Amino acid sequence: MQPARRRGFADNAPMSERTIPIVDHRYASSVPQVPAHALAAGGLLSDRLGRPLHDLRISITDRCNFRCRYCMPREIFDGNYEFLRHADLLRFEEIERLARIFVGLGVRKLRLTGGEPLLRRGVEDLVAMLAAIRTDDGDPIELTMTTNASLLARKAAALKAAGLHRVTVSLDALDDALFRRINDADFHVSAVLDGIAAAQAAGLNPVKVNMVVQRGVNDDQIEPMVEHFRGSGAVLRFIEFMDVGNTNGWRMDQVLPSADVVARIAARHALHPLQAAAPGETAERWALDDGSLEFGAISSVTQPFCRDCNRARLSMEGKLYLCLFASHGHDLRALLRGDATQGVAAIDDDALRAALAGVWSARDDRYSELRGLAPHGDGERRVEMSYIGG
Ligand code: SAM
Ligand code: SF4
Ligand code: SF4
């Protein structure tokens, strides 16, 4: 038993929020204050560093069929680990309601993640509900998913039919023995490749393939990944290994800087940089000169991009996090359902909108820019990647 990871963390909520006793909560959280006056519609929302709210990542389950060593190490996420009860998860109607309100506040991209999002039963129904959301101008929202692809071959066509636009697939190695060691659940590379092929055939294009690069673990897979995906239509993205959560034993010397990744590819192929596709885009984009592959390098550690960070993250139990490295969440479920134990009543859409605007307006997170300058305070427990997604 490891009680510290299950219950009862000190609440370090901002004073503007109502502090609640953390009894039945996995991570520290507080209930956002509901302003007395509803927010005027249409105003541009920005946080304390002038950053708009553009992306919402929605983690829909804390469960996963993989046990990637850097994310859900088996010795912690084992048979004794208490995953959330179904009743604690946001229902699809609650997720859709929040997503709709976020879209009203400026969100233009929704990404489903987890845990493994394809494990959530009926995920296609949720996709259909989210795909129906429109901006005030009647435009659709970009709707994507990050998945380990183990179930994608079975589900790709249904996801596309439900309205999903694209998928990002995680694949850290092409070497089967190495991949099985990384996922620690005996999943074969072939299952992931089948999932990618099914997604492409279903039209979930361009499929992005994310590889988290760990020096000395899978950095010898960079070149094979490039060779494999040349000419496939998929976009490769190399991600620096990050110090997310508390369980993955991160060390700086395991990070292979993106600059080294690009240099290794450049040693074999002529390449050129591409323009950023959108403001706030995290990947530096490159293409091979022969047109056979586009790839991106995401330098979350060596070249942090906090100043453009326009993402919020919603956990499966309805806590909103303003940074991947946050140790404190904003309990939206209490506002959706009401929570007598916390003395909180359920509120309507206008009040929710005003409360969310207040939370985003107060945001000043920029952990990656401060990494190394100001180490994270002792005793603050950061959320795990499997809880808020990537
Ligand atoms: N299970 C799905 C998957 O693996 O695609 C979605 C959730 S997973 C938490 C989202 C992404 O986070 C994956 O691409 C994973 O490789 C990445 N990730 C997890 N831990 C990470 C870490 N410490 N550093 C960088 N990326 C990480
Ligand atoms: Fe599961 Fe994704 Fe985490 Fe791997 S990275 S353990 S697939 S949630
Ligand atoms: Fe955004 Fe936080 Fe990552 Fe900076 S550290 S880019 S604020 S999620």
Coordinates of C-alpha atoms and ligand atoms in Angstrom, one line a residue:
M1 CA 0.0 0.0 0.0
Q2 CA 1.1 3.5 -0.8
P3 CA -1.5 5.7 0.9
A4 CA 0.3 8.9 -0.2
R5 CA -0.6 8.3 -3.8
R6 CA -4.2 7.6 -3.1
R7 CA -5.6 10.1 -0.7
G8 CA -5.0 13.2 1.3
F9 CA -2.6 15.8 -0.1
A10 CA -2.2 19.2 1.4
D11 CA -4.4 21.7 -0.4
N12 CA -2.3 24.6 -1.8
A13 CA -5.3 26.2 -3.5
P14 CA -5.1 29.9 -4.5
M15 CA -6.8 32.1 -1.9
S16 CA -9.4 33.1 -4.6
E17 CA -10.8 29.6 -4.4
R18 CA -12.8 27.9 -1.8
T19 CA -10.5 25.5 0.1
I20 CA -12.0 22.1 0.7
P21 CA -10.8 19.2 2.9
I22 CA -9.1 16.7 0.6
V23 CA -10.5 13.5 1.8
D24 CA -11.6 11.6 -1.2
H25 CA -9.5 13.2 -3.8
R26 CA -6.6 11.8 -5.6
Y27 CA -4.8 15.1 -6.0
A28 CA -5.0 18.5 -4.3
S29 CA -7.9 20.5 -5.7
S30 CA -10.3 23.3 -4.9
V31 CA -13.6 24.5 -6.2
P32 CA -13.4 27.6 -8.5
Q33 CA -15.2 30.6 -7.2
V34 CA -18.3 31.6 -9.1
P35 CA -18.3 35.3 -9.9
A36 CA -21.4 37.2 -8.8
H37 CA -21.9 38.5 -12.3
A38 CA -22.0 36.4 -15.5
L39 CA -19.3 37.1 -18.1
A40 CA -20.3 39.1 -21.1
A41 CA -20.2 36.9 -24.2
G42 CA -17.6 37.2 -26.9
G43 CA -14.8 38.9 -25.0
L44 CA -11.3 37.5 -25.8
L45 CA -10.0 35.5 -22.8
S46 CA -6.3 35.6 -21.9
D47 CA -4.3 34.5 -18.8
R48 CA -2.0 36.6 -16.7
L49 CA 0.8 36.1 -19.3
G50 CA -1.5 37.2 -22.2
R51 CA -2.0 33.6 -23.4
P52 CA -5.4 32.7 -25.0
L53 CA -7.2 29.5 -24.3
H54 CA -7.2 27.4 -27.5
D55 CA -6.7 23.7 -26.7
L56 CA -8.5 21.4 -24.3
R57 CA -7.2 17.9 -23.6
I58 CA -9.7 15.7 -22.1
S59 CA -8.5 12.6 -20.3
I60 CA -11.4 10.1 -20.3
T61 CA -10.0 7.2 -18.3
D62 CA -7.2 6.6 -15.8
R63 CA -6.9 3.0 -17.0
C64 CA -4.5 1.6 -19.6
N65 CA -3.6 -1.8 -21.1
F66 CA 0.0 -0.7 -21.3
R67 CA 2.4 -0.2 -18.5
C68 CA 5.0 2.1 -20.2
R69 CA 7.8 2.3 -17.7
Y70 CA 8.0 6.1 -18.0
C71 CA 4.3 6.6 -17.5
M72 CA 2.6 3.9 -15.5
P73 CA 5.4 1.7 -14.0
R74 CA 4.0 -1.7 -13.1
E75 CA 5.3 -1.7 -9.6
I76 CA 3.0 1.3 -8.8
F77 CA 0.1 0.8 -11.2
D78 CA -0.3 -2.8 -10.0
G79 CA -3.2 -5.0 -8.8
N80 CA -3.4 -2.9 -5.6
Y81 CA -3.6 0.4 -7.3
E82 CA -7.1 2.0 -6.8
F83 CA -8.3 3.2 -10.2
L84 CA -11.2 5.5 -10.1
R85 CA -14.7 4.2 -9.7
H86 CA -17.0 4.6 -12.8
A87 CA -19.3 6.9 -10.8
D88 CA -16.3 9.2 -10.2
L89 CA -15.7 9.7 -13.9
L90 CA -17.4 12.5 -15.8
R91 CA -20.4 11.2 -17.8
F92 CA -20.3 11.9 -21.5
E93 CA -23.1 14.5 -21.1
E94 CA -20.9 16.3 -18.5
I95 CA -17.8 16.2 -20.7
E96 CA -19.9 17.5 -23.7
R97 CA -21.3 20.3 -21.5
L98 CA -17.9 21.4 -20.3
A99 CA -16.4 21.2 -23.8
R100 CA -19.2 23.3 -25.2
I101 CA -18.6 26.0 -22.6
F102 CA -14.9 25.9 -23.2
V103 CA -15.6 26.4 -26.9
G104 CA -17.6 29.4 -26.0
L105 CA -14.5 30.7 -24.2
G106 CA -12.2 30.3 -27.3
V107 CA -11.2 26.6 -27.4
R108 CA -10.8 25.5 -31.0
K109 CA -9.2 22.1 -30.5
L110 CA -10.3 19.1 -28.4
R111 CA -8.1 16.1 -27.9
L112 CA -9.2 12.9 -26.1
T113 CA -6.5 11.2 -24.2
G114 CA -6.0 9.1 -21.0
G115 CA -4.9 6.6 -19.8
E116 CA -5.9 4.8 -23.0
P117 CA -8.9 6.6 -24.3
L118 CA -10.0 3.6 -26.5
L119 CA -10.6 1.6 -23.3
R120 CA -13.5 3.9 -22.3
R121 CA -16.7 2.1 -23.3
G122 CA -18.8 3.9 -25.9
V123 CA -16.0 6.3 -26.8
E124 CA -17.5 6.6 -30.3
D125 CA -20.7 8.1 -28.7
L126 CA -18.6 10.7 -26.9
V127 CA -16.8 11.5 -30.2
A128 CA -20.1 12.0 -31.9
M129 CA -21.3 14.3 -29.1
L130 CA -18.2 16.4 -29.3
A131 CA -18.1 16.5 -33.0
A132 CA -21.5 18.2 -33.0
I133 CA -20.2 21.2 -31.0
R134 CA -20.0 24.4 -33.0
T135 CA -18.4 27.8 -32.3
D136 CA -20.6 30.9 -32.0
D137 CA -20.0 31.4 -35.7
G138 CA -21.2 27.9 -36.5
D139 CA -17.8 26.4 -37.3
P140 CA -16.8 22.9 -36.2
I141 CA -14.0 22.2 -33.7
E142 CA -10.9 20.3 -34.5
L143 CA -11.3 16.9 -32.8
T144 CA -8.4 14.5 -32.2
M145 CA -7.3 11.7 -30.0
T146 CA -4.0 10.4 -28.7
T147 CA -3.9 6.6 -28.4
N148 CA -1.5 3.7 -28.0
A149 CA -3.3 2.2 -31.0
S150 CA -3.7 -1.3 -29.5
L151 CA -7.4 -1.2 -30.2
L152 CA -7.3 1.2 -33.1
A153 CA -7.5 -1.4 -35.9
R154 CA -10.9 -2.4 -34.5
K155 CA -12.2 1.1 -33.9
A156 CA -10.8 3.5 -36.5
A157 CA -13.7 3.3 -38.9
A158 CA -16.3 3.8 -36.2
L159 CA -14.3 6.8 -34.8
K160 CA -14.1 8.4 -38.2
A161 CA -17.8 7.8 -38.8
A162 CA -18.6 9.4 -35.4
G163 CA -16.7 12.6 -36.4
L164 CA -13.1 12.2 -35.2
H165 CA -10.8 14.2 -37.5
R166 CA -7.3 12.8 -36.7
V167 CA -5.4 10.5 -34.4
T168 CA -1.9 10.7 -32.8
V169 CA -0.4 7.3 -32.2
S170 CA 2.3 6.7 -29.6
L171 CA 5.1 4.4 -30.8
D172 CA 8.4 4.4 -29.1
A173 CA 10.2 1.7 -31.0
L174 CA 10.0 -0.5 -34.1
D175 CA 12.1 -3.2 -32.6
D176 CA 9.5 -5.6 -31.3
A177 CA 11.5 -6.9 -28.3
L178 CA 12.3 -3.3 -27.2
F179 CA 8.8 -2.2 -27.7
R180 CA 7.5 -5.0 -25.5
R181 CA 10.0 -4.0 -22.8
I182 CA 8.8 -0.4 -23.0
N183 CA 5.1 -1.1 -22.9
D184 CA 5.7 -3.9 -20.3
A185 CA 2.4 -5.6 -21.3
D186 CA 3.6 -7.7 -24.1
F187 CA 2.0 -5.7 -26.9
H188 CA 3.6 -6.2 -30.3
V189 CA 4.7 -3.4 -32.7
S190 CA 2.5 -5.1 -35.4
A191 CA -0.7 -4.3 -33.5
V192 CA 0.2 -0.6 -33.4
L193 CA 1.2 -0.6 -37.1
D194 CA -2.1 -2.3 -37.9
G195 CA -3.8 0.5 -36.0
I196 CA -2.0 3.2 -37.9
A197 CA -2.9 1.5 -41.2
A198 CA -6.5 1.2 -40.2
A199 CA -6.6 4.9 -39.2
Q200 CA -5.1 5.9 -42.5
A201 CA -7.5 3.8 -44.4
A202 CA -10.4 5.3 -42.4
G203 CA -9.3 8.8 -43.3
L204 CA -8.0 10.0 -39.9
N205 CA -5.2 11.8 -41.7
P206 CA -2.6 12.8 -41.4
V207 CA -1.8 10.3 -38.6
K208 CA 0.9 11.6 -36.3
V209 CA 3.2 9.1 -34.7
N210 CA 4.7 10.3 -31.4
M211 CA 8.0 8.8 -30.2
V212 CA 9.2 9.7 -26.7
V213 CA 13.0 9.5 -27.0
Q214 CA 15.0 8.3 -24.0
R215 CA 18.7 8.3 -24.3
G216 CA 20.2 4.9 -23.9
V217 CA 16.7 3.3 -24.0
N218 CA 15.3 3.8 -27.5
D219 CA 17.4 6.5 -29.2
D220 CA 18.7 3.9 -31.6
Q221 CA 15.2 3.7 -33.0
I222 CA 15.2 7.2 -34.4
E223 CA 16.7 6.3 -37.8
P224 CA 14.6 3.1 -38.2
M225 CA 11.4 5.1 -37.5
V226 CA 12.4 7.6 -40.2
E227 CA 13.1 4.8 -42.7
H228 CA 9.9 3.0 -41.8
F229 CA 7.6 6.0 -42.1
R230 CA 9.1 7.6 -45.2
G231 CA 6.5 7.6 -47.9
S232 CA 3.7 6.4 -45.6
G233 CA 1.9 9.8 -45.2
A234 CA 2.3 9.7 -41.5
V235 CA 4.0 12.6 -39.6
L236 CA 6.6 11.6 -37.1
R237 CA 7.2 13.6 -33.9
F238 CA 10.1 13.1 -31.6
I239 CA 9.3 14.2 -28.0
E240 CA 11.9 14.9 -25.3
F241 CA 11.4 12.7 -22.3
M242 CA 9.8 14.9 -19.6
D243 CA 9.8 15.0 -15.8
V244 CA 6.0 14.7 -15.6
G245 CA 4.5 13.2 -12.5
N246 CA 6.3 11.6 -9.6
T247 CA 6.8 8.0 -10.6
N248 CA 8.9 7.7 -13.7
G249 CA 12.4 8.3 -12.1
W250 CA 13.2 11.0 -14.7
R251 CA 16.8 12.1 -15.0
M252 CA 18.1 14.9 -17.2
D253 CA 20.8 12.6 -18.6
Q254 CA 18.0 10.5 -20.1
V255 CA 16.8 13.4 -22.2
L256 CA 18.1 13.4 -25.8
P257 CA 17.8 17.0 -26.9
S258 CA 15.7 17.5 -30.0
A259 CA 18.7 19.3 -31.7
D260 CA 20.5 15.9 -31.5
V261 CA 17.6 14.1 -33.0
V262 CA 17.5 16.5 -35.9
A263 CA 21.3 16.3 -36.3
R264 CA 21.1 12.5 -36.4
I265 CA 18.5 12.6 -39.2
A266 CA 20.4 15.3 -41.0
A267 CA 23.4 13.1 -41.1
R268 CA 21.6 10.7 -43.4
H269 CA 19.0 12.9 -45.2
A270 CA 18.9 16.3 -46.7
L271 CA 16.2 18.3 -44.9
H272 CA 14.7 21.7 -44.4
P273 CA 12.6 23.4 -41.7
L274 CA 8.9 24.1 -42.2
Q275 CA 6.9 27.0 -40.9
A276 CA 4.9 26.6 -37.8
A277 CA 1.4 25.5 -38.8
A278 CA -0.4 27.5 -36.0
P279 CA 0.5 29.8 -33.2
G280 CA 1.2 27.9 -30.0
E281 CA 2.3 24.8 -32.0
T282 CA 4.7 22.8 -29.9
A283 CA 6.6 21.0 -32.6
E284 CA 9.5 22.5 -34.6
R285 CA 8.7 21.1 -38.1
W286 CA 11.0 19.6 -40.6
A287 CA 10.7 17.8 -44.0
L288 CA 13.1 15.6 -45.9
D289 CA 14.0 17.4 -49.1
D290 CA 12.8 14.4 -51.2
G291 CA 9.3 15.0 -49.9
S292 CA 9.0 11.5 -48.4
L293 CA 8.5 12.5 -44.7
E294 CA 7.5 15.4 -42.5
F295 CA 8.6 15.2 -38.9
G296 CA 8.5 17.4 -35.8
A297 CA 10.7 17.8 -32.8
I298 CA 9.1 18.7 -29.5
S299 CA 11.7 20.2 -27.1
S300 CA 9.6 20.5 -24.0
V301 CA 12.8 20.3 -21.8
T302 CA 15.6 22.0 -23.8
Q303 CA 13.5 24.7 -25.4
P304 CA 10.4 25.3 -23.4
F305 CA 7.4 26.9 -25.1
C306 CA 5.4 28.1 -22.1
R307 CA 5.0 31.6 -23.5
D308 CA 2.8 30.3 -26.2
C309 CA 1.1 27.6 -24.1
N310 CA -2.6 27.8 -24.8
R311 CA -3.7 24.4 -23.3
A312 CA -5.9 23.3 -20.5
R313 CA -6.3 19.8 -19.3
L314 CA -9.4 18.1 -17.9
S315 CA -9.1 14.9 -15.9
M316 CA -11.5 12.1 -16.2
E317 CA -13.1 13.1 -12.8
G318 CA -13.5 16.7 -13.8
K319 CA -10.5 18.5 -12.5
L320 CA -9.1 21.2 -14.6
Y321 CA -5.3 21.6 -14.8
L322 CA -3.6 24.6 -16.3
C323 CA -0.2 23.0 -16.7
L324 CA 1.2 19.5 -17.4
F325 CA 3.3 19.9 -14.3
A326 CA 0.5 21.2 -12.0
S327 CA 0.1 19.9 -8.5
H328 CA -3.3 21.6 -8.0
G329 CA -6.6 21.1 -9.9
H330 CA -9.8 23.0 -10.1
D331 CA -12.7 20.8 -9.3
L332 CA -15.3 21.4 -12.0
R333 CA -17.3 18.2 -11.2
A334 CA -18.4 19.8 -7.9
L335 CA -19.8 22.7 -9.9
L336 CA -21.5 20.4 -12.5
R337 CA -23.1 18.1 -10.0
G338 CA -23.2 20.1 -6.8
D339 CA -21.4 18.6 -3.8
A340 CA -23.1 18.8 -0.4
T341 CA -20.0 17.6 1.4
Q342 CA -18.3 20.6 0.1
G343 CA -21.2 23.0 0.5
V344 CA -21.3 23.5 -3.3
A345 CA -24.5 23.8 -5.4
A346 CA -24.8 22.8 -9.0
I347 CA -24.6 25.9 -11.3
D348 CA -25.9 26.8 -14.7
D349 CA -23.9 27.2 -18.0
D350 CA -23.5 31.0 -17.6
A351 CA -22.1 30.7 -14.1
L352 CA -19.8 27.8 -15.2
R353 CA -18.6 30.0 -18.1
A354 CA -17.8 32.8 -15.7
A355 CA -16.1 30.5 -13.2
L356 CA -13.9 29.0 -16.0
A357 CA -13.0 32.4 -17.3
G358 CA -11.9 33.4 -13.8
V359 CA -9.7 30.3 -13.5
W360 CA -8.0 30.9 -16.9
S361 CA -7.6 34.6 -16.3
A362 CA -5.6 33.9 -13.1
R363 CA -3.3 31.4 -14.8
D364 CA 0.4 32.1 -14.6
D365 CA 1.9 28.6 -15.0
R366 CA 5.2 28.3 -16.9
Y367 CA 6.9 25.3 -15.3
S368 CA 9.2 24.3 -18.1
E369 CA 10.7 27.8 -18.3
L370 CA 11.4 27.7 -14.6
R371 CA 12.6 24.1 -14.6
G372 CA 16.1 24.1 -13.0
L373 CA 15.7 27.7 -11.8
A374 CA 13.2 26.9 -9.1
P375 CA 12.9 23.2 -8.4
H376 CA 9.3 22.1 -7.6
G377 CA 8.5 22.5 -3.9
D378 CA 8.9 19.6 -1.6
G379 CA 5.7 17.9 -0.6
E380 CA 3.8 19.1 -3.7
R381 CA 2.6 16.0 -5.6
R382 CA 2.4 16.6 -9.3
V383 CA -0.3 14.9 -11.4
E384 CA 0.6 11.8 -13.4
M385 CA 0.7 11.8 -17.2
S386 CA -1.8 8.9 -17.2
Y387 CA -4.2 11.2 -15.2
I388 CA -4.2 14.2 -17.4
G389 CA -2.9 12.8 -20.7
G390 CA 0.0 14.2 -22.8
Ligands
SAM1 N1 -2.3 6.1 -23.8 C1 -2.3 7.1 -24.9 C2 -1.0 7.0 -25.5 O1 0.0 6.5 -25.0 O2 -0.9 7.6 -26.6 C3 -2.7 8.5 -24.4 C4 -2.1 8.9 -23.1 S1 -0.4 9.1 -22.9 C5 -0.2 9.7 -21.3 C6 -0.1 10.5 -24.0 C7 1.3 10.7 -24.5 O3 2.1 11.1 -23.4 C8 2.0 9.5 -25.1 O4 2.4 9.8 -26.4 C9 3.2 9.2 -24.2 O5 4.2 8.7 -24.9 C10 3.4 10.6 -23.6 N2 4.2 10.6 -22.4 C11 3.9 9.9 -21.2 N3 4.9 10.1 -20.3 C12 5.8 11.0 -20.9 C13 7.0 11.6 -20.4 N4 7.5 11.4 -19.2 N5 7.6 12.4 -21.3 C14 7.1 12.6 -22.5 N6 6.0 12.1 -23.0 C15 5.3 11.3 -22.2
SF4_2 FE1 -0.7 3.9 -21.2 FE2 -0.2 5.9 -22.8 FE3 0.9 5.9 -20.4 FE4 1.8 4.1 -22.1 S1 2.0 6.4 -22.3 S2 1.2 3.7 -20.0 S3 0.0 3.7 -23.4 S4 -1.2 6.0 -20.9
SF4_3 FE1 2.4 24.7 -20.9 FE2 3.1 24.0 -18.4 FE3 4.2 22.8 -20.5 FE4 4.8 25.3 -19.9 S1 5.3 23.6 -18.6 S2 4.4 24.5 -21.9 S3 2.9 26.1 -19.1 S4 2.0 22.7 -19.9

